[in-house]
mmCIF file of C-alpha atoms in Angstrom:
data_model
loop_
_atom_site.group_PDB
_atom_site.id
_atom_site.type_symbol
_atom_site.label_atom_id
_atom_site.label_comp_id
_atom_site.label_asym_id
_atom_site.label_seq_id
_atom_site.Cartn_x
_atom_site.Cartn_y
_atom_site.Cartn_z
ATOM 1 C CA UNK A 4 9.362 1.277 22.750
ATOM 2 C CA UNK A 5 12.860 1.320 20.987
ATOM 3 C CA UNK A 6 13.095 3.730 18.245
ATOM 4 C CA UNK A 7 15.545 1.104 16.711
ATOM 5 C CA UNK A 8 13.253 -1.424 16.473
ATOM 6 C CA UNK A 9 10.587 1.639 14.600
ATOM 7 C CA UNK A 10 13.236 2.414 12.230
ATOM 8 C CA UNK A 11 13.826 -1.405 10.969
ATOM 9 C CA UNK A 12 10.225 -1.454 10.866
ATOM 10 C CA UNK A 13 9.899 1.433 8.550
ATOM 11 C CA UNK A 14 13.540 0.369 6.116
ATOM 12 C CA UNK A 15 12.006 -2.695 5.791
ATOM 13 C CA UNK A 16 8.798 -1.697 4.829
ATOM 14 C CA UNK A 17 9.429 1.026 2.624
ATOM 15 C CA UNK A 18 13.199 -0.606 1.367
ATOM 16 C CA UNK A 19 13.544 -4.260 1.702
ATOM 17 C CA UNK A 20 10.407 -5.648 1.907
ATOM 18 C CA UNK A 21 8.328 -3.118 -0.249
ATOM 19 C CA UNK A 22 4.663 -4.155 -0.991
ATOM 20 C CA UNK A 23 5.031 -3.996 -4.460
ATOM 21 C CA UNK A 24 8.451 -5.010 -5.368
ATOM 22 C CA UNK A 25 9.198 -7.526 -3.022
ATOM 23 C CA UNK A 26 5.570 -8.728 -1.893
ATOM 24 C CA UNK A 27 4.230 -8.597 -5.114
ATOM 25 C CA UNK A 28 0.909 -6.941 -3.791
ATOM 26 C CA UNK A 29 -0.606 -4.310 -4.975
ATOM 27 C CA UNK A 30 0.287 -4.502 -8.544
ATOM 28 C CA UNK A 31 -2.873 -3.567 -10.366
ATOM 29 C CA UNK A 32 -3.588 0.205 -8.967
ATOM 30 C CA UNK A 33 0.446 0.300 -9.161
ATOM 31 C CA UNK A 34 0.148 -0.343 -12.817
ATOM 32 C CA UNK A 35 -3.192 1.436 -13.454
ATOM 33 C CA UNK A 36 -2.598 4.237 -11.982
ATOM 34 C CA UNK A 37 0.865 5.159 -12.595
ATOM 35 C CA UNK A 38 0.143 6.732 -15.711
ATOM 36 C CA UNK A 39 0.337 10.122 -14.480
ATOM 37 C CA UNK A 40 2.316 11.755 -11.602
ATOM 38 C CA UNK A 41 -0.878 13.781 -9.980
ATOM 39 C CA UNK A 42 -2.833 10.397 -9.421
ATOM 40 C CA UNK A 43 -0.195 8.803 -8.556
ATOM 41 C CA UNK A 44 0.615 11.015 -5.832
ATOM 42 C CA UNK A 45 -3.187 11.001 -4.966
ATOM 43 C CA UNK A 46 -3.464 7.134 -4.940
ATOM 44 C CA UNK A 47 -0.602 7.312 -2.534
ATOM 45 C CA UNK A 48 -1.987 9.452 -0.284
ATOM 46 C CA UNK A 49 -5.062 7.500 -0.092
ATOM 47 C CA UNK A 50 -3.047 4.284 0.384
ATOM 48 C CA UNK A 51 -1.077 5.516 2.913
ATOM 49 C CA UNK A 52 -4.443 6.779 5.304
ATOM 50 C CA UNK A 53 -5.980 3.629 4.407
ATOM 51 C CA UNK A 54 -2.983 0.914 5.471
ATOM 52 C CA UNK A 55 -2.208 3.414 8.693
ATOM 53 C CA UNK A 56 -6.364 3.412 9.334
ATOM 54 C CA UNK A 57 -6.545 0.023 8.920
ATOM 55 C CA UNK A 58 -3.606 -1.157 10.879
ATOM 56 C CA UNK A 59 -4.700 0.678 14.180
ATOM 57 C CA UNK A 60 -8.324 -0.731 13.579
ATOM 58 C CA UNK A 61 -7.810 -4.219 13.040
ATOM 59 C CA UNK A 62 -5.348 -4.731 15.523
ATOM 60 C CA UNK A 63 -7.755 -3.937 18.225
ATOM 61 C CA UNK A 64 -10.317 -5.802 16.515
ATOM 62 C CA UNK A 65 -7.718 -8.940 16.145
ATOM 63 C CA UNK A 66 -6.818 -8.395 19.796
ATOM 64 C CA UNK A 67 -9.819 -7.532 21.468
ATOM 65 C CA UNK A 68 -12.518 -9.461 19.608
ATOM 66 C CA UNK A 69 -11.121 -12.143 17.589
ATOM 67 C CA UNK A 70 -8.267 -13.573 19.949
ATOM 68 C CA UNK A 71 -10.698 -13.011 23.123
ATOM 69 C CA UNK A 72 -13.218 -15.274 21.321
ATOM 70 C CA UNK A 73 -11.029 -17.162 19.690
ATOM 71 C CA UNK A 74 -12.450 -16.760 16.417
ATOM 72 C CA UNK A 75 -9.076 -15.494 14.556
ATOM 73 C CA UNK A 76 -9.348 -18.252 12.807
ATOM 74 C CA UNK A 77 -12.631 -18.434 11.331
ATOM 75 C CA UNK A 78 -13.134 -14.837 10.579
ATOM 76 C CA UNK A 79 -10.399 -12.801 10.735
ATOM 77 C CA UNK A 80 -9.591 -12.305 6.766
ATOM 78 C CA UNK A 81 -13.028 -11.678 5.916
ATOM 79 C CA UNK A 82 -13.345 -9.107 9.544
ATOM 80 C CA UNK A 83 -10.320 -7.448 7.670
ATOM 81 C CA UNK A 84 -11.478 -7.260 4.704
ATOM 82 C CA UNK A 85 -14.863 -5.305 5.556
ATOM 83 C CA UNK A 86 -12.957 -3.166 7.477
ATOM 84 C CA UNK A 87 -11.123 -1.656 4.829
ATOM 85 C CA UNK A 88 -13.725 -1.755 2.896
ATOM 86 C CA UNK A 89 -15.627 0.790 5.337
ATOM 87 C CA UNK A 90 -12.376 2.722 5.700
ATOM 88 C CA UNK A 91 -12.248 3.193 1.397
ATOM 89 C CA UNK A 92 -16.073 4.276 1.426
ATOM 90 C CA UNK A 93 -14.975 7.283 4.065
ATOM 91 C CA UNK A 94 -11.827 7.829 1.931
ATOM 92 C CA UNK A 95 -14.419 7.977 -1.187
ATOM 93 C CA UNK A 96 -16.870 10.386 0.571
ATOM 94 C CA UNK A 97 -14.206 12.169 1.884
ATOM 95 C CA UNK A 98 -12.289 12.698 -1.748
ATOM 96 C CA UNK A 99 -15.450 13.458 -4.252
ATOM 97 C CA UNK A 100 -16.349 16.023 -1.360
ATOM 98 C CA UNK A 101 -12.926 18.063 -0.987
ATOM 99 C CA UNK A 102 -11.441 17.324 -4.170
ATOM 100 C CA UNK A 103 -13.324 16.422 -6.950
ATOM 101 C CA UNK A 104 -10.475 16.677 -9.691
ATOM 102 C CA UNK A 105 -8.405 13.883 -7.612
ATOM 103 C CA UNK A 106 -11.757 11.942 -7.462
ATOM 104 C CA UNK A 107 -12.436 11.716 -11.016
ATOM 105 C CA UNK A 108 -8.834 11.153 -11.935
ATOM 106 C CA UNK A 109 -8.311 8.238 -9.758
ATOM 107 C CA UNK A 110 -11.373 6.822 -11.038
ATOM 108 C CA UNK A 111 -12.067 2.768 -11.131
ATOM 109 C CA UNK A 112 -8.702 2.457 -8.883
ATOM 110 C CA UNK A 113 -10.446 4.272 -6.187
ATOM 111 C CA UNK A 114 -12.827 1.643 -4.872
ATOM 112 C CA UNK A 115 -9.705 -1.046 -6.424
ATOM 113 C CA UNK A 116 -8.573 0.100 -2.586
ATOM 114 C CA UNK A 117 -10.810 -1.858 -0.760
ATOM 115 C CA UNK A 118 -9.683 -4.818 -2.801
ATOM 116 C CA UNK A 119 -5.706 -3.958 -2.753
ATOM 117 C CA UNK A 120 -4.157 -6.740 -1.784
ATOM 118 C CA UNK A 121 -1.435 -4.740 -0.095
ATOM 119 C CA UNK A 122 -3.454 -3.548 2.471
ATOM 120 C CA UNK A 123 -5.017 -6.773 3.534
ATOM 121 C CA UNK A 124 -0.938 -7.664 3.950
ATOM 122 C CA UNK A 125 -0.571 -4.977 5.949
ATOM 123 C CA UNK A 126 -3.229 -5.788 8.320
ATOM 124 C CA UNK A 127 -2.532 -9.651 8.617
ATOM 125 C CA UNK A 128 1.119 -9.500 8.258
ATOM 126 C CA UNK A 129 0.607 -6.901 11.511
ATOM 127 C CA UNK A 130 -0.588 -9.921 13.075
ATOM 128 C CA UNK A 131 1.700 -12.333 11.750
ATOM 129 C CA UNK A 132 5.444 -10.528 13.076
ATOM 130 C CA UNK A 133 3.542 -9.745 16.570
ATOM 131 C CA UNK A 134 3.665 -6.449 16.167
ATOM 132 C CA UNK A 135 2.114 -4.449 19.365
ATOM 133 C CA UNK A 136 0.000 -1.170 18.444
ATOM 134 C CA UNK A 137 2.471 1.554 17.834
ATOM 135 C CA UNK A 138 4.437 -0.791 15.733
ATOM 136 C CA UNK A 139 1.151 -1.906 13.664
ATOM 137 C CA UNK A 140 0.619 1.531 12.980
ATOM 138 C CA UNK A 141 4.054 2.671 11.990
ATOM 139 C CA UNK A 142 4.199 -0.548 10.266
ATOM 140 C CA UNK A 143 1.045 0.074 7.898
ATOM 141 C CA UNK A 144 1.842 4.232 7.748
ATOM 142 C CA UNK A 145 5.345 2.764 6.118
ATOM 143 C CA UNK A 146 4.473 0.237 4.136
ATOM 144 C CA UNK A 147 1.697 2.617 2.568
ATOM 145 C CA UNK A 148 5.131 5.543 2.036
ATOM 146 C CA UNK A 149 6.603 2.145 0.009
ATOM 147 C CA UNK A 150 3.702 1.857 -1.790
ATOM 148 C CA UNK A 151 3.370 5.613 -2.436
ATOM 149 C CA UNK A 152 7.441 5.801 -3.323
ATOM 150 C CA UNK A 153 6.813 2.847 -5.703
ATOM 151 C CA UNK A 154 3.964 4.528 -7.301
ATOM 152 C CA UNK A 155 5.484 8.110 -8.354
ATOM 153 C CA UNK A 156 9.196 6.162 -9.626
ATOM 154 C CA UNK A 157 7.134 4.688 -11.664
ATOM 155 C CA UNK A 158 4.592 7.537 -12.830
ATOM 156 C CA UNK A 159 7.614 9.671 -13.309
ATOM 157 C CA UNK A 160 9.297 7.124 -15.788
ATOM 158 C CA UNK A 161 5.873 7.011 -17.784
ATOM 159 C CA UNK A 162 5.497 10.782 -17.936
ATOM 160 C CA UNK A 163 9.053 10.557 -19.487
ATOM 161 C CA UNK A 164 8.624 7.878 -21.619
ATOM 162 C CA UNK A 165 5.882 10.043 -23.789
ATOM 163 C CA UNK A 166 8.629 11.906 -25.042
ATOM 164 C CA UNK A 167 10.691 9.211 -25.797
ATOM 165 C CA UNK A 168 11.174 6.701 -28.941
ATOM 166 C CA UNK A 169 9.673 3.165 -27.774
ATOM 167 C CA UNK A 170 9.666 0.610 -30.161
ATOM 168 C CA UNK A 171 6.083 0.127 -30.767
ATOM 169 C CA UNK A 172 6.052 -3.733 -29.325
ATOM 170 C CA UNK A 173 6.777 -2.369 -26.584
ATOM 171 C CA UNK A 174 4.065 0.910 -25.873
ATOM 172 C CA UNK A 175 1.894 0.670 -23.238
ATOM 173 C CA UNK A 176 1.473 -2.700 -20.835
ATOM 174 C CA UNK A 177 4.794 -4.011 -22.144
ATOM 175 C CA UNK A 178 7.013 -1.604 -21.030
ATOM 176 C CA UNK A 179 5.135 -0.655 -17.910
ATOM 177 C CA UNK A 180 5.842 -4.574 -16.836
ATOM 178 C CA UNK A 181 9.429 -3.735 -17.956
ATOM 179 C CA UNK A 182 9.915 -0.921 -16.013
ATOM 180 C CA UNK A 183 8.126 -2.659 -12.814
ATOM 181 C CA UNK A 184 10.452 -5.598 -13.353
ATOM 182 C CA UNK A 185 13.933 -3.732 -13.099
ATOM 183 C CA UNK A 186 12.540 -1.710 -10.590
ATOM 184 C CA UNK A 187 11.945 -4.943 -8.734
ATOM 185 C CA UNK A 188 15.894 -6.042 -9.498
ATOM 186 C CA UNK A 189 16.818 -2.683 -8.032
ATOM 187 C CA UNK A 190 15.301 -2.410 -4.473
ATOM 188 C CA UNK A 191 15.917 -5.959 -4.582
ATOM 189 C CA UNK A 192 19.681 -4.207 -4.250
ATOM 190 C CA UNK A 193 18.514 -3.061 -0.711
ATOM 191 C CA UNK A 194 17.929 -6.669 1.210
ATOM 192 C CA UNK A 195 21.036 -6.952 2.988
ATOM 193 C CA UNK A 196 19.619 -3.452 5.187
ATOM 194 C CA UNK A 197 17.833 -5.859 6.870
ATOM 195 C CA UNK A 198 17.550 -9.476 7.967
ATOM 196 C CA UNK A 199 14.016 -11.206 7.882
#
């Protein structure tokens, strides 16, 4: 395993090819919950066990059930997508167990996991670039830091823009989409790290 290849893996998941600013996935819990830092950060978290989870899991599943059957084909979105689904019920259980504050804060956008888009990427685009195991899993733990990175920029702008003078076309939705947009145009700044 080169730890060359890992790190391209990880700048271009977290840098270049981020989930939510060059993939375009993941956009509603980025703009839902990016209101305030602490769910942000929570969301992330939860993002980031649930890609890494879900990239070890369905590559064995891809590999060992639905390539040895030869059924990729037939089920494996909807194998994927029950898969994290399972894996965002634990990460439910686990959060309105041990921390109850998070839980209530994260709210709707908690079970919005199980249908993030950026996660089923994750998993399928695991299986798209060939990636063995490790490389799944570092894959899905990096693209999940992205998504987290992407998430607190953006809840620490909000938290800042409370204080601040925004024309009032502009409060709320408007200048989230704004904000997400030259965000965007800025990593954007980081695709000649990499060439894919």
């Amino acid at each position: 395993m080169e730890i060359s290849k890992l790190l391209m893996i990880a700048v271009s998941a977290i840098f270049v090819n981020n989930f939510v600013f060059s993939r375009f996935l993941g956009i509603c819990p980025y703009l839902g919950v990016s209101k305030k830092w602490d769910s942000a950060m929570g969301m992330g978290i939860a993002v980031i066990f649930v890609m890494t989870l879900a990239s070890f899991i369905t590559w064995i599943i891809q590999k060992y059930l639905l390539d040895r059957f030869g059924i990729s084909d037939i089920l494996q979105t909807i194998t994927f997508i029950l898969t994290i689904a399972a894996l965002v019920q634990l990460v439910e259980m686990f959060l309105k167990k041990s921390a109850p504050e998070l839980y209530k804060a994260l709210g709707i956008y908690l079970p919005l996991i199980t249908t993030n888009c950026a996660i089923l990427g994750a998993t399928l685009l695991n299986i798209k670039n060939d990636y063995n195991l490790i490389e799944s899993v570092f894959f899905g733990f990096s693209g999940g830091v992205g998504f987290t990175i992407a998430l607190l920029m953006m809840a620490s702008i909000r938290e800042r823009l409370e204080y601040a003078k925004v024309p009032p076309a502009f409060r709320g939705t408007a200048i989230g989409l704004i904000l997400a947009s030259l965000m965007a145009l800025a990593f954007g700044g980081f695709s000649g790290l990499i060439g894919e």
